[in-house]
PDB file of C-alpha atoms in Angstrom:
ATOM      1  CA  ARG A   1      -0.738  17.227 -24.515  1.00  0.00           C
ATOM      2  CA  PRO A   2      -0.883  15.942 -27.914  1.00  0.00           C
ATOM      3  CA  LEU A   3      -3.392  12.687 -28.414  1.00  0.00           C
ATOM      4  CA  ARG A   4      -0.879   9.609 -28.637  1.00  0.00           C
ATOM      5  CA  PRO A   5      -1.743   6.421 -30.971  1.00  0.00           C
ATOM      6  CA  GLY A   6       0.171   4.180 -28.913  1.00  0.00           C
ATOM      7  CA  TYR A   7      -2.059   5.348 -25.520  1.00  0.00           C
ATOM      8  CA  ILE A   8      -5.683   4.439 -26.975  1.00  0.00           C
ATOM      9  CA  SER A   9      -4.925   1.676 -28.981  1.00  0.00           C
ATOM     10  CA  ARG A  10      -3.608  -0.018 -25.376  1.00  0.00           C
ATOM     11  CA  SER A  11      -7.227   1.049 -23.487  1.00  0.00           C
ATOM     12  CA  VAL A  12     -10.199   0.814 -26.218  1.00  0.00           C
ATOM     13  CA  ALA A  13     -12.733  -1.128 -24.659  1.00  0.00           C
ATOM     14  CA  GLY A  14     -12.319  -4.793 -25.621  1.00  0.00           C
ATOM     15  CA  SER A  15      -8.720  -4.868 -25.597  1.00  0.00           C
ATOM     16  CA  TYR A  16      -7.145  -6.999 -23.079  1.00  0.00           C
ATOM     17  CA  ASP A  17      -3.212  -5.700 -22.181  1.00  0.00           C
ATOM     18  CA  ASN A  18      -1.935  -5.952 -18.673  1.00  0.00           C
ATOM     19  CA  GLU A  19      -2.746  -2.562 -17.900  1.00  0.00           C
ATOM     20  CA  ALA A  20      -6.571  -3.812 -17.862  1.00  0.00           C
ATOM     21  CA  GLY A  21      -6.138  -6.560 -15.116  1.00  0.00           C
ATOM     22  CA  ALA A  22      -3.814  -4.152 -12.840  1.00  0.00           C
ATOM     23  CA  ILE A  23      -6.433  -1.006 -13.126  1.00  0.00           C
ATOM     24  CA  PHE A  24      -9.057  -3.420 -11.219  1.00  0.00           C
ATOM     25  CA  ALA A  25      -6.033  -4.464  -8.884  1.00  0.00           C
ATOM     26  CA  LEU A  26      -4.829  -1.073  -8.082  1.00  0.00           C
ATOM     27  CA  VAL A  27      -8.538   0.392  -7.644  1.00  0.00           C
ATOM     28  CA  PHE A  28      -9.436  -3.075  -5.697  1.00  0.00           C
ATOM     29  CA  THR A  29      -6.740  -2.237  -3.422  1.00  0.00           C
ATOM     30  CA  PHE A  30      -7.146   1.038  -2.482  1.00  0.00           C
ATOM     31  CA  TYR A  31     -10.904   0.273  -1.681  1.00  0.00           C
ATOM     32  CA  LEU A  32      -9.644  -3.133   0.105  1.00  0.00           C
ATOM     33  CA  TRP A  33      -7.546  -0.508   2.384  1.00  0.00           C
ATOM     34  CA  VAL A  34     -10.081   2.293   2.704  1.00  0.00           C
ATOM     35  CA  LYS A  35     -11.904  -0.382   4.346  1.00  0.00           C
ATOM     36  CA  ALA A  36      -9.028  -0.884   6.949  1.00  0.00           C
ATOM     37  CA  VAL A  37      -8.233   1.995   7.935  1.00  0.00           C
ATOM     38  CA  ARG A  38     -11.620   2.745   8.409  1.00  0.00           C
ATOM     39  CA  THR A  39     -12.528  -0.412  10.394  1.00  0.00           C
ATOM     40  CA  GLY A  40      -8.848  -1.101  11.510  1.00  0.00           C
ATOM     41  CA  SER A  41      -9.959  -4.916  10.372  1.00  0.00           C
ATOM     42  CA  MET A  42      -7.123  -7.340  10.034  1.00  0.00           C
ATOM     43  CA  LEU A  43      -9.181  -8.848   7.910  1.00  0.00           C
ATOM     44  CA  TRP A  44      -9.389  -5.654   5.318  1.00  0.00           C
ATOM     45  CA  ALA A  45      -5.556  -5.355   5.124  1.00  0.00           C
ATOM     46  CA  ALA A  46      -4.511  -8.658   4.625  1.00  0.00           C
ATOM     47  CA  ALA A  47      -7.458  -8.522   1.557  1.00  0.00           C
ATOM     48  CA  SER A  48      -5.724  -5.327   0.689  1.00  0.00           C
ATOM     49  CA  ALA A  49      -2.614  -6.928   0.847  1.00  0.00           C
ATOM     50  CA  LEU A  50      -3.813  -9.646  -1.117  1.00  0.00           C
ATOM     51  CA  ALA A  51      -4.773  -7.176  -3.762  1.00  0.00           C
ATOM     52  CA  TYR A  52      -1.342  -5.830  -4.153  1.00  0.00           C
ATOM     53  CA  PHE A  53      -0.130  -8.689  -4.849  1.00  0.00           C
ATOM     54  CA  TYR A  54      -2.585  -9.629  -7.302  1.00  0.00           C
ATOM     55  CA  MET A  55      -1.448  -6.033  -8.777  1.00  0.00           C
ATOM     56  CA  VAL A  56       2.695  -6.560  -7.837  1.00  0.00           C
ATOM     57  CA  ALA A  57       2.360 -10.016 -10.385  1.00  0.00           C
ATOM     58  CA  ALA A  58       0.185  -8.212 -13.173  1.00  0.00           C
ATOM     59  CA  TRP A  59       1.814  -5.195 -13.572  1.00  0.00           C
ATOM     60  CA  GLY A  60       5.369  -3.308 -12.599  1.00  0.00           C
ATOM     61  CA  GLY A  61       3.656   0.173 -11.341  1.00  0.00           C
ATOM     62  CA  TYR A  62       3.157  -1.664  -8.582  1.00  0.00           C
ATOM     63  CA  ILE A  63       5.680   0.596  -6.662  1.00  0.00           C
ATOM     64  CA  PHE A  64       2.795   3.843  -7.240  1.00  0.00           C
ATOM     65  CA  ILE A  65       0.644   1.813  -4.383  1.00  0.00           C
ATOM     66  CA  ILE A  66       3.728   1.038  -2.583  1.00  0.00           C
ATOM     67  CA  ASN A  67       3.979   4.343  -2.340  1.00  0.00           C
ATOM     68  CA  LEU A  68       1.007   6.189  -2.558  1.00  0.00           C
ATOM     69  CA  ILE A  69      -0.595   3.893   0.400  1.00  0.00           C
ATOM     70  CA  PRO A  70       2.781   5.071   2.785  1.00  0.00           C
ATOM     71  CA  ALA A  71       1.884   8.929   1.301  1.00  0.00           C
ATOM     72  CA  HIS A  72      -1.638   8.478   3.049  1.00  0.00           C
ATOM     73  CA  VAL A  73      -0.318   7.178   6.146  1.00  0.00           C
ATOM     74  CA  PHE A  74       2.366  10.507   6.253  1.00  0.00           C
ATOM     75  CA  VAL A  75      -0.637  12.593   5.655  1.00  0.00           C
ATOM     76  CA  LEU A  76      -3.074  11.424   8.323  1.00  0.00           C
ATOM     77  CA  LEU A  77       0.085  11.768  10.529  1.00  0.00           C
ATOM     78  CA  LEU A  78       0.868  15.684   9.850  1.00  0.00           C
ATOM     79  CA  ARG A  79      -2.787  15.886  10.498  1.00  0.00           C
ATOM     80  CA  GLY A  80      -3.081  13.815  14.063  1.00  0.00           C
ATOM     81  CA  ARG A  81      -4.958  11.436  12.625  1.00  0.00           C
ATOM     82  CA  TYR A  82      -2.829   8.353  14.522  1.00  0.00           C
ATOM     83  CA  SER A  83      -4.966   5.247  15.621  1.00  0.00           C
ATOM     84  CA  HIS A  84      -4.049   2.070  16.510  1.00  0.00           C
ATOM     85  CA  ARG A  85      -7.017   1.156  13.706  1.00  0.00           C
ATOM     86  CA  LEU A  86      -4.043   3.052  11.411  1.00  0.00           C
ATOM     87  CA  TYR A  87      -1.763   1.362  12.727  1.00  0.00           C
ATOM     88  CA  VAL A  88      -3.133  -2.561  12.526  1.00  0.00           C
ATOM     89  CA  ALA A  89      -4.493  -1.516   8.697  1.00  0.00           C
ATOM     90  CA  TYR A  90      -1.255  -0.311   7.851  1.00  0.00           C
ATOM     91  CA  CYS A  91       1.096  -2.800   9.577  1.00  0.00           C
ATOM     92  CA  SER A  92      -0.436  -5.477   8.867  1.00  0.00           C
ATOM     93  CA  PHE A  93      -0.831  -4.369   4.658  1.00  0.00           C
ATOM     94  CA  TYR A  94       2.713  -3.836   5.002  1.00  0.00           C
ATOM     95  CA  VAL A  95       4.115  -6.866   5.862  1.00  0.00           C
ATOM     96  CA  LEU A  96       2.286  -9.532   4.116  1.00  0.00           C
ATOM     97  CA  GLY A  97       2.436  -6.935   1.351  1.00  0.00           C
ATOM     98  CA  ALA A  98       6.175  -6.995   1.144  1.00  0.00           C
ATOM     99  CA  LEU A  99       6.291 -11.624   2.258  1.00  0.00           C
ATOM    100  CA  THR A 100       4.071 -11.942  -0.667  1.00  0.00           C
ATOM    101  CA  SER A 101       5.402  -9.492  -3.019  1.00  0.00           C
ATOM    102  CA  MET A 102       9.020 -11.424  -2.756  1.00  0.00           C
ATOM    103  CA  ASN A 103       7.384 -14.217  -4.316  1.00  0.00           C
ATOM    104  CA  ILE A 104       7.154 -12.845  -7.124  1.00  0.00           C
ATOM    105  CA  VAL A 105      10.391 -13.566  -9.703  1.00  0.00           C
ATOM    106  CA  PHE A 106      10.860 -10.190 -10.677  1.00  0.00           C
ATOM    107  CA  VAL A 107      10.736  -8.069  -7.923  1.00  0.00           C
ATOM    108  CA  GLY A 108      12.514 -10.636  -5.721  1.00  0.00           C
ATOM    109  CA  TRP A 109      14.325  -8.127  -1.962  1.00  0.00           C
ATOM    110  CA  ALA A 110      12.912  -5.297  -3.998  1.00  0.00           C
ATOM    111  CA  PRO A 111      10.500  -4.723  -0.608  1.00  0.00           C
ATOM    112  CA  VAL A 112      13.275  -4.889   1.960  1.00  0.00           C
ATOM    113  CA  SER A 113      16.124  -3.615  -0.570  1.00  0.00           C
ATOM    114  CA  SER A 114      15.068  -0.720  -3.599  1.00  0.00           C
ATOM    115  CA  PRO A 115      15.177   2.769  -2.862  1.00  0.00           C
ATOM    116  CA  GLU A 116      11.713   3.050  -4.590  1.00  0.00           C
ATOM    117  CA  HIS A 117      10.207   0.799  -1.363  1.00  0.00           C
ATOM    118  CA  PHE A 118      11.505   3.399   1.232  1.00  0.00           C
ATOM    119  CA  ALA A 119       9.126   5.114   2.061  1.00  0.00           C
ATOM    120  CA  SER A 120       6.598   2.239   3.070  1.00  0.00           C
ATOM    121  CA  TYR A 121       9.403   0.931   5.182  1.00  0.00           C
ATOM    122  CA  GLY A 122       9.500   4.120   6.501  1.00  0.00           C
ATOM    123  CA  VAL A 123       6.438   4.891   7.331  1.00  0.00           C
ATOM    124  CA  PHE A 124       6.533   1.106   9.068  1.00  0.00           C
ATOM    125  CA  GLY A 125       9.225   2.744  11.139  1.00  0.00           C
ATOM    126  CA  LEU A 126       7.098   5.763  11.753  1.00  0.00           C
ATOM    127  CA  LEU A 127       4.776   3.843  13.150  1.00  0.00           C
ATOM    128  CA  GLN A 128       5.868   1.897  15.271  1.00  0.00           C
ATOM    129  CA  LEU A 129       7.312   4.801  17.370  1.00  0.00           C
ATOM    130  CA  PHE A 130       3.903   6.497  16.973  1.00  0.00           C
ATOM    131  CA  GLU A 131       2.531   3.187  18.708  1.00  0.00           C
ATOM    132  CA  LYS A 132       5.286   3.389  21.399  1.00  0.00           C
ATOM    133  CA  LYS A 133       4.754   7.116  22.240  1.00  0.00           C
ATOM    134  CA  LYS A 134       1.250   6.224  22.512  1.00  0.00           C
ATOM    135  CA  LYS A 135       1.626   3.094  24.743  1.00  0.00           C
ATOM    136  CA  LYS A 136       4.173   5.215  26.985  1.00  0.00           C
ATOM    137  CA  LYS A 137       1.149   8.275  26.935  1.00  0.00           C
ATOM    138  CA  LYS A 138      -0.991   5.674  27.887  1.00  0.00           C
ATOM    139  CA  LYS A 139       1.219   4.375  30.690  1.00  0.00           C
ATOM    140  CA  LYS A 140       1.577   7.884  33.061  1.00  0.00           C
TER     141      LYS A 140
END
């Protein structure tokens, strides 16, 4: 891969561009997401959603997060790692993240209408089905 001066100038230490603040938000969102899944806490999920909101406000590359977190959840489901903690973490993150990101002008209604966000919406629906199945199984 050739060396591209445009990328180097953006990532030099001390240089501030949108990407510099966004990388912190990206890593912080994922850190809080992992804490939310491990604890099943709505508080950590809400903190992750607020970090996501900061990411949305800072950089247009927020689509990466809103597709990678549902991909993580989907892989956990495929591996049979569904738990109520995962349900609480993702549902809290998704709802708060979508509602807060819709307050950013350039995002608007995209979280509920854009094909780029369908993975997050689909995984949200899939988790509802998993939780319903789990509750039915528990009743028997």
